[in-house]
mmCIF file of C-alpha atoms and ligand atoms in Angstrom:
data_model
loop_
_atom_site.group_PDB
_atom_site.id
_atom_site.type_symbol
_atom_site.label_atom_id
_atom_site.label_comp_id
_atom_site.label_asym_id
_atom_site.label_seq_id
_atom_site.Cartn_x
_atom_site.Cartn_y
_atom_site.Cartn_z
ATOM 1 C CA MET A 7 127.668 15.807 53.357
ATOM 2 C CA LEU A 8 126.581 16.220 49.833
ATOM 3 C CA ARG A 9 123.865 19.256 49.055
ATOM 4 C CA LEU A 10 122.806 20.417 45.411
ATOM 5 C CA GLU A 11 121.438 23.604 45.258
ATOM 6 C CA GLY A 12 119.546 24.715 42.197
ATOM 7 C CA LEU A 13 120.867 22.222 40.047
ATOM 8 C CA ARG A 14 120.328 22.757 37.102
ATOM 9 C CA ALA A 15 122.314 19.724 34.733
ATOM 10 C CA GLY A 16 121.390 17.921 31.230
ATOM 11 C CA TYR A 17 122.946 16.213 27.509
ATOM 12 C CA GLY A 18 124.482 19.243 25.230
ATOM 13 C CA PRO A 19 121.694 21.454 24.470
ATOM 14 C CA VAL A 20 119.179 19.806 26.966
ATOM 15 C CA THR A 21 118.573 20.514 30.515
ATOM 16 C CA VAL A 22 117.047 18.220 32.004
ATOM 17 C CA LEU A 23 117.224 18.856 35.569
ATOM 18 C CA GLN A 24 115.828 21.999 35.777
ATOM 19 C CA ASP A 25 116.404 22.882 40.038
ATOM 20 C CA VAL A 26 116.863 20.514 42.345
ATOM 21 C CA SER A 27 117.896 20.880 45.197
ATOM 22 C CA LEU A 28 118.623 18.371 47.906
ATOM 23 C CA GLU A 29 121.194 16.825 50.853
ATOM 24 C CA VAL A 30 122.322 13.398 52.199
ATOM 25 C CA ASN A 31 123.803 13.935 55.716
ATOM 26 C CA ALA A 32 126.576 11.270 57.513
ATOM 27 C CA GLY A 33 124.082 8.250 58.537
ATOM 28 C CA GLU A 34 120.633 8.617 56.292
ATOM 29 C CA VAL A 35 119.217 6.133 53.792
ATOM 30 C CA VAL A 36 117.780 9.169 50.967
ATOM 31 C CA THR A 37 115.805 8.102 48.610
ATOM 32 C CA ILE A 38 114.803 10.105 44.912
ATOM 33 C CA VAL A 39 111.937 8.621 43.172
ATOM 34 C CA GLY A 40 109.849 9.748 40.524
ATOM 35 C CA GLY A 41 108.429 8.439 36.874
ATOM 36 C CA ASN A 42 110.162 7.251 33.619
ATOM 37 C CA GLY A 43 112.126 10.365 32.644
ATOM 38 C CA ALA A 44 111.581 12.780 35.695
ATOM 39 C CA GLY A 45 115.518 12.517 35.522
ATOM 40 C CA LYS A 46 116.446 10.380 38.268
ATOM 41 C CA THR A 47 119.669 9.115 36.508
ATOM 42 C CA THR A 48 120.922 12.426 35.436
ATOM 43 C CA THR A 49 121.153 13.802 39.097
ATOM 44 C CA LEU A 50 122.849 11.044 40.040
ATOM 45 C CA ARG A 51 125.479 11.431 36.742
ATOM 46 C CA ALA A 52 126.328 15.459 37.931
ATOM 47 C CA ILE A 53 126.963 13.759 41.661
ATOM 48 C CA CYS A 54 129.640 11.671 39.784
ATOM 49 C CA GLY A 55 130.837 13.861 37.231
ATOM 50 C CA LEU A 56 129.294 12.275 34.406
ATOM 51 C CA ILE A 57 128.205 15.267 33.149
ATOM 52 C CA ARG A 58 128.930 18.996 34.118
ATOM 53 C CA PRO A 59 125.932 21.485 35.676
ATOM 54 C CA GLN A 60 124.633 23.595 33.817
ATOM 55 C CA GLY A 61 124.276 25.986 36.697
ATOM 56 C CA GLY A 62 124.002 25.547 40.485
ATOM 57 C CA ARG A 63 126.061 24.118 42.761
ATOM 58 C CA ILE A 64 127.416 20.614 44.278
ATOM 59 C CA THR A 65 128.717 20.759 47.350
ATOM 60 C CA VAL A 66 130.647 17.368 49.175
ATOM 61 C CA ASP A 67 131.474 19.283 52.908
ATOM 62 C CA GLY A 68 131.506 22.012 51.653
ATOM 63 C CA ARG A 69 133.379 21.854 48.869
ATOM 64 C CA ASP A 70 132.892 22.536 45.711
ATOM 65 C CA THR A 71 132.543 19.159 43.385
ATOM 66 C CA SER A 72 131.327 20.783 39.666
ATOM 67 C CA ARG A 73 134.572 21.295 38.037
ATOM 68 C CA LEU A 74 135.673 17.582 39.682
ATOM 69 C CA ALA A 75 136.703 14.352 36.755
ATOM 70 C CA PRO A 76 134.674 11.209 38.191
ATOM 71 C CA PRO A 77 138.046 9.952 40.267
ATOM 72 C CA GLU A 78 138.200 12.300 42.193
ATOM 73 C CA ILE A 79 134.769 12.667 43.441
ATOM 74 C CA VAL A 80 135.165 8.997 43.882
ATOM 75 C CA ASP A 81 138.496 9.846 46.148
ATOM 76 C CA LEU A 82 136.102 12.215 47.829
ATOM 77 C CA GLY A 83 134.392 8.863 49.460
ATOM 78 C CA ILE A 84 130.950 8.044 46.970
ATOM 79 C CA THR A 85 130.151 6.047 45.410
ATOM 80 C CA MET A 86 127.647 4.696 41.893
ATOM 81 C CA ILE A 87 126.131 0.952 41.546
ATOM 82 C CA PRO A 88 124.998 1.554 37.851
ATOM 83 C CA GLU A 89 121.597 0.987 36.293
ATOM 84 C CA GLY A 90 121.543 -2.556 35.014
ATOM 85 C CA ARG A 91 124.800 -3.623 37.716
ATOM 86 C CA GLN A 92 127.559 -2.738 34.514
ATOM 87 C CA LEU A 93 129.585 -6.270 35.395
ATOM 88 C CA PHE A 94 132.226 -7.588 33.437
ATOM 89 C CA PRO A 95 130.847 -10.590 32.119
ATOM 90 C CA PHE A 96 133.801 -12.217 31.281
ATOM 91 C CA MET A 97 135.606 -11.738 34.289
ATOM 92 C CA THR A 98 135.833 -13.677 37.195
ATOM 93 C CA VAL A 99 133.793 -12.065 40.548
ATOM 94 C CA ARG A 100 136.721 -11.771 42.293
ATOM 95 C CA GLU A 101 138.607 -9.617 38.957
ATOM 96 C CA ASN A 102 134.547 -7.720 38.829
ATOM 97 C CA LEU A 103 136.180 -7.201 42.890
ATOM 98 C CA MET A 104 139.334 -6.433 42.794
ATOM 99 C CA LEU A 105 137.539 -2.812 40.441
ATOM 100 C CA GLY A 106 136.262 -1.343 43.017
ATOM 101 C CA GLY A 107 139.564 -1.143 45.025
ATOM 102 C CA PHE A 108 140.948 0.584 42.013
ATOM 103 C CA LYS A 109 141.479 3.758 43.639
ATOM 104 C CA PRO A 110 144.737 5.282 44.863
ATOM 105 C CA ALA A 111 143.450 5.303 48.518
ATOM 106 C CA ALA A 112 141.918 1.834 48.648
ATOM 107 C CA ARG A 113 144.278 -0.414 46.473
ATOM 108 C CA ALA A 114 146.874 -0.233 49.661
ATOM 109 C CA ARG A 115 143.577 -2.060 51.190
ATOM 110 C CA ILE A 116 141.975 -4.439 49.206
ATOM 111 C CA PRO A 117 142.705 -7.935 50.654
ATOM 112 C CA GLU A 118 140.999 -6.081 54.493
ATOM 113 C CA ARG A 119 138.655 -4.849 52.513
ATOM 114 C CA LEU A 120 137.330 -7.714 50.390
ATOM 115 C CA GLU A 121 137.509 -9.503 53.840
ATOM 116 C CA GLU A 122 135.155 -7.460 54.985
ATOM 117 C CA VAL A 123 133.271 -7.111 52.194
ATOM 118 C CA LEU A 124 133.303 -10.961 52.081
ATOM 119 C CA THR A 125 131.738 -11.210 55.011
ATOM 120 C CA LEU A 126 129.298 -8.541 54.426
ATOM 121 C CA PHE A 127 128.638 -10.537 51.783
ATOM 122 C CA PRO A 128 128.678 -14.509 52.070
ATOM 123 C CA ARG A 129 126.765 -14.992 49.394
ATOM 124 C CA VAL A 130 130.106 -13.404 46.736
ATOM 125 C CA ARG A 131 132.126 -15.609 48.928
ATOM 126 C CA GLU A 132 130.590 -18.281 47.290
ATOM 127 C CA ARG A 133 131.158 -17.522 43.406
ATOM 128 C CA MET A 134 134.321 -15.478 43.604
ATOM 129 C CA THR A 135 136.157 -18.327 40.815
ATOM 130 C CA GLN A 136 132.784 -17.955 38.976
ATOM 131 C CA LEU A 137 132.187 -15.937 35.201
ATOM 132 C CA ALA A 138 130.228 -12.845 36.325
ATOM 133 C CA GLY A 139 128.225 -13.191 33.211
ATOM 134 C CA SER A 140 127.230 -16.730 34.312
ATOM 135 C CA LEU A 141 125.612 -15.248 37.747
ATOM 136 C CA SER A 142 121.815 -15.066 38.269
ATOM 137 C CA GLY A 143 120.645 -11.243 38.188
ATOM 138 C CA GLY A 144 120.581 -11.455 41.311
ATOM 139 C CA GLU A 145 123.796 -12.232 41.931
ATOM 140 C CA GLN A 146 124.717 -10.186 40.186
ATOM 141 C CA GLN A 147 123.048 -7.201 41.947
ATOM 142 C CA MET A 148 125.192 -8.600 44.852
ATOM 143 C CA VAL A 149 128.398 -8.812 43.574
ATOM 144 C CA ALA A 150 127.858 -5.077 42.185
ATOM 145 C CA ILE A 151 126.666 -3.650 45.805
ATOM 146 C CA ALA A 152 130.225 -6.063 46.718
ATOM 147 C CA ARG A 153 132.015 -3.977 43.960
ATOM 148 C CA GLY A 154 130.619 -1.192 45.197
ATOM 149 C CA MET A 155 132.311 -0.998 48.865
ATOM 150 C CA MET A 156 135.018 -2.226 47.230
ATOM 151 C CA ALA A 157 136.202 1.836 47.230
ATOM 152 C CA ASN A 158 134.336 1.875 51.201
ATOM 153 C CA PRO A 159 132.983 4.452 50.133
ATOM 154 C CA ARG A 160 131.847 6.942 52.455
ATOM 155 C CA LEU A 161 128.660 7.627 50.395
ATOM 156 C CA LEU A 162 127.613 5.130 48.286
ATOM 157 C CA MET A 163 124.464 5.843 45.013
ATOM 158 C CA PHE A 164 121.795 3.517 44.065
ATOM 159 C CA ASP A 165 120.266 3.521 40.344
ATOM 160 C CA GLU A 166 117.657 2.169 40.504
ATOM 161 C CA PRO A 167 119.106 -0.939 41.604
ATOM 162 C CA SER A 168 115.990 -3.665 42.307
ATOM 163 C CA LEU A 169 115.061 -3.281 37.614
ATOM 164 C CA GLY A 170 114.714 -6.694 36.399
ATOM 165 C CA LEU A 171 114.571 -8.500 39.350
ATOM 166 C CA ALA A 172 111.908 -11.206 40.239
ATOM 167 C CA PRO A 173 109.965 -10.096 43.491
ATOM 168 C CA LEU A 174 111.824 -12.443 45.791
ATOM 169 C CA ILE A 175 115.181 -10.556 43.822
ATOM 170 C CA VAL A 176 114.524 -8.094 45.396
ATOM 171 C CA LYS A 177 113.767 -7.974 48.730
ATOM 172 C CA GLN A 178 117.228 -10.360 48.779
ATOM 173 C CA VAL A 179 118.574 -7.253 47.402
ATOM 174 C CA PHE A 180 116.684 -4.628 49.826
ATOM 175 C CA GLN A 181 118.242 -7.298 52.701
ATOM 176 C CA ILE A 182 121.550 -6.156 50.834
ATOM 177 C CA ILE A 183 121.094 -2.740 50.778
ATOM 178 C CA ASP A 184 120.360 -2.793 54.851
ATOM 179 C CA THR A 185 122.906 -4.280 55.159
ATOM 180 C CA VAL A 186 124.867 -1.584 53.748
ATOM 181 C CA VAL A 187 123.207 0.541 56.219
ATOM 182 C CA ALA A 188 124.122 -1.315 58.976
ATOM 183 C CA SER A 189 127.524 -0.875 58.165
ATOM 184 C CA GLY A 190 127.483 2.351 58.750
ATOM 185 C CA THR A 191 127.455 4.130 54.808
ATOM 186 C CA THR A 192 126.046 6.900 54.048
ATOM 187 C CA VAL A 193 123.263 5.712 50.788
ATOM 188 C CA LEU A 194 121.294 8.140 48.519
ATOM 189 C CA ILE A 195 119.565 5.222 46.111
ATOM 190 C CA VAL A 196 116.923 6.060 42.768
ATOM 191 C CA GLU A 197 114.258 3.941 42.550
ATOM 192 C CA GLN A 198 110.995 2.731 40.906
ATOM 193 C CA ASN A 199 109.870 1.135 43.386
ATOM 194 C CA ILE A 200 109.325 2.950 45.561
ATOM 195 C CA VAL A 201 107.387 1.358 48.269
ATOM 196 C CA HIS A 202 109.842 -0.321 50.460
ATOM 197 C CA THR A 203 112.690 2.753 49.601
ATOM 198 C CA LEU A 204 110.533 5.037 50.989
ATOM 199 C CA GLN A 205 109.303 3.131 54.139
ATOM 200 C CA ILE A 206 113.641 2.885 55.061
ATOM 201 C CA ALA A 207 113.833 6.907 53.846
ATOM 202 C CA THR A 208 115.405 8.952 55.783
ATOM 203 C CA ARG A 209 114.455 11.836 53.562
ATOM 204 C CA GLY A 210 112.731 11.342 50.134
ATOM 205 C CA TYR A 211 112.228 13.589 47.095
ATOM 206 C CA VAL A 212 110.276 13.058 44.756
ATOM 207 C CA LEU A 213 111.062 13.981 41.181
ATOM 208 C CA GLU A 214 108.981 16.451 38.584
ATOM 209 C CA ASN A 215 110.327 16.907 35.257
ATOM 210 C CA GLY A 216 113.960 17.795 36.104
ATOM 211 C CA ARG A 217 112.251 19.504 39.268
ATOM 212 C CA VAL A 218 111.602 18.327 43.012
ATOM 213 C CA ALA A 219 107.836 18.484 43.518
ATOM 214 C CA MET A 220 108.125 16.797 47.375
ATOM 215 C CA SER A 221 110.709 15.787 50.109
ATOM 216 C CA GLY A 222 109.738 14.727 53.134
ATOM 217 C CA PRO A 223 111.307 11.309 55.791
ATOM 218 C CA GLY A 224 110.065 8.888 53.192
ATOM 219 C CA PRO A 225 107.141 7.191 55.335
ATOM 220 C CA GLU A 226 105.010 10.041 55.415
ATOM 221 C CA LEU A 227 105.910 10.730 51.913
ATOM 222 C CA LEU A 228 104.487 6.955 52.074
ATOM 223 C CA ARG A 229 101.319 8.681 52.733
ATOM 224 C CA ASP A 230 100.614 11.627 50.572
ATOM 225 C CA PRO A 231 97.633 11.033 48.921
ATOM 226 C CA HIS A 232 99.964 12.962 45.834
ATOM 227 C CA VAL A 233 102.281 9.987 45.353
ATOM 228 C CA LYS A 234 100.013 7.196 46.181
ATOM 229 C CA LYS A 235 98.326 8.715 42.919
ATOM 230 C CA ALA A 236 100.817 8.408 40.783
ATOM 231 C CA TYR A 237 102.974 6.478 41.884
ATOM 232 C CA LEU A 238 100.431 3.462 43.728
ATOM 233 C CA GLY A 239 97.998 4.150 41.351
ATOM 234 C CA VAL A 240 95.683 3.833 44.431
HETATM 235 P P1 ATP B 313 114.214 6.550 34.278
HETATM 236 O O1 ATP B 313 113.290 5.471 35.298
HETATM 237 O O2 ATP B 313 113.419 6.598 33.077
HETATM 238 O O3 ATP B 313 115.781 5.552 34.066
HETATM 239 P P2 ATP B 313 114.692 9.022 35.074
HETATM 240 O O4 ATP B 313 114.380 9.319 35.864
HETATM 241 O O5 ATP B 313 115.914 8.189 35.374
HETATM 242 O O6 ATP B 313 114.088 7.905 34.531
HETATM 243 P P3 ATP B 313 116.942 10.474 33.348
HETATM 244 O O7 ATP B 313 117.435 9.370 32.549
HETATM 245 O O8 ATP B 313 117.658 10.783 33.864
HETATM 246 O O9 ATP B 313 115.542 9.670 33.418
HETATM 247 O O10 ATP B 313 116.639 11.058 32.006
HETATM 248 C C1 ATP B 313 115.892 12.373 31.851
HETATM 249 C C2 ATP B 313 116.173 12.919 30.885
HETATM 250 O O11 ATP B 313 117.134 12.971 30.147
HETATM 251 C C3 ATP B 313 115.110 11.402 29.509
HETATM 252 O O12 ATP B 313 114.630 12.269 28.779
HETATM 253 C C4 ATP B 313 115.872 11.148 28.973
HETATM 254 O O13 ATP B 313 115.577 11.093 26.912
HETATM 255 C C5 ATP B 313 116.962 12.352 28.204
HETATM 256 N N1 ATP B 313 118.432 11.357 28.691
HETATM 257 C C6 ATP B 313 119.132 10.674 29.630
HETATM 258 N N2 ATP B 313 119.961 10.356 29.030
HETATM 259 C C7 ATP B 313 120.624 11.252 27.837
HETATM 260 C C8 ATP B 313 121.986 11.251 27.105
HETATM 261 N N3 ATP B 313 122.880 10.496 27.219
HETATM 262 N N4 ATP B 313 121.172 11.831 26.295
HETATM 263 C C9 ATP B 313 120.877 13.380 26.350
HETATM 264 N N5 ATP B 313 118.476 12.888 26.096
HETATM 265 C C10 ATP B 313 119.622 11.915 28.183
#
């Protein structure tokens, strides 16, 4: 579905991603792990069209998307849940969810889609009239995921979904991600909390200094001595 080949990308004259190749196939859960500043978020931004690649290729179903604008990439079925949730705090949960269904293809089906999404996330249904900013961090993350699902994505990308959340809430967030996966949505997750993500990942990529240092089935990477030492301190 998604393929990066020798991707080079960064900000202005700065190159952050030197050479990133990876693929995500339909039905997979793929994760990119790595330390601070490795280039994980930059990879997601390039996929979404928020930054233009400096070199290499990004293709979706074989089509080069390097020159497409972000809304065109959303139209191909690719949606990102950004780091820090980025909800509109002074709008209600319902209004935030509506914005997730804004693209033309999704707009026509908002009522049905809302019902499908609320069936997946019953906790969100209970909060529909509340201002998004008044929710707890964990609830806000649920709303951010539900908003992403409103676009009915084929590929949902998560940027650090557990960041800043208490351990119990992190567990709930990963249960929600499991729900998304079970609903048939393909998932690409960027995380520093590597234990859970690698356990569920069909394939993981370890990003170091803008390059893919290692890749393989998630559980296998989790057993790798280098990964254990560098990311788990054992
Ligand atoms: P983290 O987990 O800390 O978010 P990351 O792997 O997601 O790390 P990126 O956010 O992709 O890392 O950042 C990679 C590098 O790009 C960092 O050195 C960062 O300072 C730089 N960078 C990120 N955003 C910008 C920007 N808008 N302008 C310039 N440099 C940036």
